[in-house]
One Martini backbone bead per residue (centre of mass of N, CA, C, O) as a GRO file, in nm:
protein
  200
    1UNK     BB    1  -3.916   0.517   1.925
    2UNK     BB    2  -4.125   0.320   2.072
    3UNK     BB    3  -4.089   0.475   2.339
    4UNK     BB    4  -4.225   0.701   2.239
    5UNK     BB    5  -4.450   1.005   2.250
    6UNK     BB    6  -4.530   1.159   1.985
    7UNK     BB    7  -4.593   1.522   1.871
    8UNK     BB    8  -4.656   1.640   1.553
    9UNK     BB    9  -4.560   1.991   1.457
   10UNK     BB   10  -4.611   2.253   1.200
   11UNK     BB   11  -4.420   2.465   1.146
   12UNK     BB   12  -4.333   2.782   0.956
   13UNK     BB   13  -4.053   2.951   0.800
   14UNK     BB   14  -4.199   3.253   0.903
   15UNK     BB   15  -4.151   3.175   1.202
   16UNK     BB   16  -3.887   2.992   1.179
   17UNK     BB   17  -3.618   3.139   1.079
   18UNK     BB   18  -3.338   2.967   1.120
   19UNK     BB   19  -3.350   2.735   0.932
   20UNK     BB   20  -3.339   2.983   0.671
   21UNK     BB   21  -3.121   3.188   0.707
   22UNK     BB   22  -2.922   3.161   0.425
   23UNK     BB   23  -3.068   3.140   0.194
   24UNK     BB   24  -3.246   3.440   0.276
   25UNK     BB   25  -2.945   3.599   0.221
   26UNK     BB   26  -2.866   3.592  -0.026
   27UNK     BB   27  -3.109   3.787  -0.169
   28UNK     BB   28  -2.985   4.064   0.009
   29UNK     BB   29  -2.722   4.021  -0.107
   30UNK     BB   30  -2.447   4.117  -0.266
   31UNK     BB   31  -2.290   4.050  -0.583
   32UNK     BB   32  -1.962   4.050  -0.678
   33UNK     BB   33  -1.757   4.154  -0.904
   34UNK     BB   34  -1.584   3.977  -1.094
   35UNK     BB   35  -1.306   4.132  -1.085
   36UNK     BB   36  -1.289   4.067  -0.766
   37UNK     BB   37  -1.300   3.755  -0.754
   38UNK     BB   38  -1.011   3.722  -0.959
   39UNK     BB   39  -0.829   3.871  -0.709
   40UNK     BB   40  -0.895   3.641  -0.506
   41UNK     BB   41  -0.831   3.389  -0.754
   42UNK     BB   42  -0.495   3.310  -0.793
   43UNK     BB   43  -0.420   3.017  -0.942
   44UNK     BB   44  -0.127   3.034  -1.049
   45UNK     BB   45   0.025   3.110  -0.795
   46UNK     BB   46  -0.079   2.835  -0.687
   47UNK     BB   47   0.071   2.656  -0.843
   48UNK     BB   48   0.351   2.782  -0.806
   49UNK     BB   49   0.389   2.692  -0.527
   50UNK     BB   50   0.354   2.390  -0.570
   51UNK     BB   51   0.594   2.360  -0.758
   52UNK     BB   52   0.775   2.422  -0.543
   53UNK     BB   53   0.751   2.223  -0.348
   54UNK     BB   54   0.815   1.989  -0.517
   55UNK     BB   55   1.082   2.110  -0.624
   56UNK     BB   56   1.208   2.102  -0.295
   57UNK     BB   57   1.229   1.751  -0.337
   58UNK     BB   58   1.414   1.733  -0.533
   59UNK     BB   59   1.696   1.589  -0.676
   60UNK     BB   60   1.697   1.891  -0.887
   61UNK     BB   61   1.727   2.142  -1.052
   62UNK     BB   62   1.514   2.375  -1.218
   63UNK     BB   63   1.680   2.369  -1.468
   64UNK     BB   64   1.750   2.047  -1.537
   65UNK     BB   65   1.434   1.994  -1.552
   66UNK     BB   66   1.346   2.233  -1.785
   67UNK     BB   67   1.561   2.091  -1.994
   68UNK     BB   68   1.485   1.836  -2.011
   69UNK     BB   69   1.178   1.870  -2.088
   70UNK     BB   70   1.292   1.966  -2.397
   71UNK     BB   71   1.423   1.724  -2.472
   72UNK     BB   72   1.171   1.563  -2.451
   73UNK     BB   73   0.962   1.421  -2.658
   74UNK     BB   74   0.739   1.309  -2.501
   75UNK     BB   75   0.694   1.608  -2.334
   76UNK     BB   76   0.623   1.760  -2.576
   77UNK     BB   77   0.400   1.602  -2.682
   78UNK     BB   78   0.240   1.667  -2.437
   79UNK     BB   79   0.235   1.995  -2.437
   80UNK     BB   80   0.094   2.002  -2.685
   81UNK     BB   81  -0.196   1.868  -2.602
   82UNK     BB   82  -0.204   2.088  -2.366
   83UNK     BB   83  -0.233   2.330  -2.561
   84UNK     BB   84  -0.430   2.204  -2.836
   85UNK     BB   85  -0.533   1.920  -2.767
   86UNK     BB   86  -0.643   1.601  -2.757
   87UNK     BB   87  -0.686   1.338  -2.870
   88UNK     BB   88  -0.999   1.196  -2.887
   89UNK     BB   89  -0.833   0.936  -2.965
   90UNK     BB   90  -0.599   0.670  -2.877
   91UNK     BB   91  -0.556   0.542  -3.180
   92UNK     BB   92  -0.373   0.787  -3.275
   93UNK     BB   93  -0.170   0.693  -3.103
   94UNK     BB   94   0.141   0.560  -3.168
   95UNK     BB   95   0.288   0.619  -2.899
   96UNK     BB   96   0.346   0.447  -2.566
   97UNK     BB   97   0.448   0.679  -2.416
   98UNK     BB   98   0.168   0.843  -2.396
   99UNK     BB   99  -0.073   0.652  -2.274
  100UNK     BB  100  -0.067   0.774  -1.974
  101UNK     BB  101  -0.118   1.057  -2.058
  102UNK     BB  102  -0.386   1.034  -2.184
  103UNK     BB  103  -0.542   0.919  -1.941
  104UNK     BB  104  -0.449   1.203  -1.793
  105UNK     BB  105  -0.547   1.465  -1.956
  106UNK     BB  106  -0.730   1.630  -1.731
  107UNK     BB  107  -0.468   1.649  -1.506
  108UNK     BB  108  -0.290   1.839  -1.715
  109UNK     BB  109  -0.001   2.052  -1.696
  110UNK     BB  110   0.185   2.395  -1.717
  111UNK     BB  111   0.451   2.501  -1.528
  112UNK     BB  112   0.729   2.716  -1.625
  113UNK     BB  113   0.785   2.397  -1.824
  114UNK     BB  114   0.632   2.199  -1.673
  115UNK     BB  115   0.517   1.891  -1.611
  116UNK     BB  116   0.169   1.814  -1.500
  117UNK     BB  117   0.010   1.603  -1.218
  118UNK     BB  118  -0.150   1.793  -1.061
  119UNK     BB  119   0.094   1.806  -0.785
  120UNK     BB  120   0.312   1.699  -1.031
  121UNK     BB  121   0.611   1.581  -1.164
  122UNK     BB  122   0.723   1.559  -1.474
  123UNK     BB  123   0.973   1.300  -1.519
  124UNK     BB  124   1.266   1.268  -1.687
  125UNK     BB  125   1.434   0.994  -1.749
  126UNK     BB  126   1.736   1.083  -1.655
  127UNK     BB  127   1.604   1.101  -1.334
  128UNK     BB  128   1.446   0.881  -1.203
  129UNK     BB  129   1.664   0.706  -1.076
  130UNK     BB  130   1.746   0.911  -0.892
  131UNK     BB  131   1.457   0.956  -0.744
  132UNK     BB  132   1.466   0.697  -0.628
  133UNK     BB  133   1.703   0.690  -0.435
  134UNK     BB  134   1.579   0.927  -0.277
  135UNK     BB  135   1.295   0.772  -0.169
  136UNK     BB  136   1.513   0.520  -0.044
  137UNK     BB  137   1.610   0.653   0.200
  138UNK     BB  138   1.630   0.457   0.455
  139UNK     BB  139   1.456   0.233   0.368
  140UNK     BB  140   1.162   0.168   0.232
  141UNK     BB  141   0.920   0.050   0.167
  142UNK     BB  142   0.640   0.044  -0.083
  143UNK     BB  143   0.433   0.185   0.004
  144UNK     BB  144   0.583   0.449   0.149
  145UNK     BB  145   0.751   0.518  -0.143
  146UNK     BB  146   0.441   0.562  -0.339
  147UNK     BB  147   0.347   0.773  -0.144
  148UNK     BB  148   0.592   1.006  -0.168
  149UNK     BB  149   0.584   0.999  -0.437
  150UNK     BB  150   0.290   1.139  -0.466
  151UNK     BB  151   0.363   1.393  -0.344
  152UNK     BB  152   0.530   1.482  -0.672
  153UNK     BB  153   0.629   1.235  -0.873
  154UNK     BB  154   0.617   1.142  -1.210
  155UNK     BB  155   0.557   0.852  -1.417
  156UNK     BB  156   0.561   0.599  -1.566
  157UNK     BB  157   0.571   0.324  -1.411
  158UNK     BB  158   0.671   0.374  -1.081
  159UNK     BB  159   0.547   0.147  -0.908
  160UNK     BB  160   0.733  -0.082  -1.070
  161UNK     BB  161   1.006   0.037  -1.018
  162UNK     BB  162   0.970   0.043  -0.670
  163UNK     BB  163   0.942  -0.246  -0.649
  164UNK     BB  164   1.177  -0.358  -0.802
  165UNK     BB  165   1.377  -0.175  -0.600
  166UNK     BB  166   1.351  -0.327  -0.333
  167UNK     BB  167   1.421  -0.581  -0.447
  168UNK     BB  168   1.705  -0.515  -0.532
  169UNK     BB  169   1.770  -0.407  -0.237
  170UNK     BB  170   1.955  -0.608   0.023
  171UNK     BB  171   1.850  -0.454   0.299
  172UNK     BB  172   1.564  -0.542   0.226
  173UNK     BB  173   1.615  -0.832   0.254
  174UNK     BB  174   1.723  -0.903   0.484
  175UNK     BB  175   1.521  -0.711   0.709
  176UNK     BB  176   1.288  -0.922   0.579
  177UNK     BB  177   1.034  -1.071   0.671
  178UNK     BB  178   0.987  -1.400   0.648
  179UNK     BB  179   0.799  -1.653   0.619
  180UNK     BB  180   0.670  -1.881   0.798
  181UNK     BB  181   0.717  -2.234   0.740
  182UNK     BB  182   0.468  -2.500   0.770
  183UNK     BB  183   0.335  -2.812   0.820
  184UNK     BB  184   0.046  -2.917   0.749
  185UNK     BB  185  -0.151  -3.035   1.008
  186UNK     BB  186  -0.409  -3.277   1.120
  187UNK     BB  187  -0.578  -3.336   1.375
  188UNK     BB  188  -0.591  -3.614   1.589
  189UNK     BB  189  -0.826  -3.857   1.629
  190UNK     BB  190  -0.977  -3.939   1.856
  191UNK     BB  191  -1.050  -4.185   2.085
  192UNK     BB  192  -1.255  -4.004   2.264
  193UNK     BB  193  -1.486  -3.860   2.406
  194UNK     BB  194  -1.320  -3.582   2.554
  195UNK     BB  195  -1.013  -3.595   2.481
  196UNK     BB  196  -1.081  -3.327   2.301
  197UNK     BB  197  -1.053  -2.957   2.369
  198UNK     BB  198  -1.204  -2.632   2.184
  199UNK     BB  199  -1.089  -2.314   2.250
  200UNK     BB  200  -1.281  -1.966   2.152
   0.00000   0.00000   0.00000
């Protein structure tokens, strides 16, 4: 800026329409009666959307995952918190397999008998190890492995289970590339000026 010799006049927003000018069209415009509003923001519509999204990832048909949600103990319980509203405080909570779910309670919905985080599914434990196993076709590494998973699927501690899935592989251990080991040594002392240059 200190090249330039600035010479700074103030337009008045009255002369100089366009700066302002959705903020003033706000005010002229009518607005939408609620219920029209309601009509066009179908959030239910986009969530079943989501949720089939997500299970036409899973190899688990969607009425076995719908049982199996209804016969686990900890998802009806979880079910229950987001029906009734969860407990104020976490020490109320006895079983330590509710306390991830209660950490994400704002983020837990209900959707068609499912149990949702986000946009991933709450798997029941019957099907985890199945999951897993989907999840590894290809052999992919832990890092893309818990992409995949985040894209539809969820349940307590699943990153500590996928990591520990590609460790107990052995096409991923013989595959995985091993650090070179060396052992370290110190540059041997010059023995006059000059005698030895490094190049940066």
């Amino acid at each position: 800026m200190l090249n330039y010799d600035l010479d700074i006049q103030h337009i008045s927003s009255n002369d100089f329409g366009c700066a302002d000018m959705l903020s003033r069209l706000i005010d002229r415009t009518s607005r939408p009666e609620e219920e029209y509003v309601a009509a066009v923001i179908n959030l239910e519509e986009d969530i079943v959307s989501i949720i089939n999204d997500s299970l036409d990832k899973l190899p688990v048909a969607f009425t076995a995952l719908q049982h199996a949600t209804k016969k686990s103990t900890v998802l009806q319980f979880v079910s229950k918190f987001i029906e009734e509203g969860c407990p104020r405080d976490s020490k109320s909570i006895t079983n330590p397999d509710l306390l991830p779910y209660y950490n994400w309670r704002d983020s837990l919905s209900i959707v068609n008998g499912y149990v949702m985080l986000h946009d991933r599914v709450a798997v029941p434990h019957q099907f985890q190890r199945k999951i897993l196993r989907q999840l590894h076709q290809g052999h992919p590494r832990v890092v893309r492995m818990k992409a995949i998973a985040r894209s539809f699927a969820y349940w307590p501690g699943i990153d500590i289970e996928i990591e520990e899935f590609v460790r107990n592989c052995s096409p991923c251990c013989i595959a995985g590339k091993a650090p070179v080991k060396t052992t370290l040594e110190s540059w041997p002392a010059p023995s006059k000026p000059w005698s030895r240059i490094h190049i940066d």
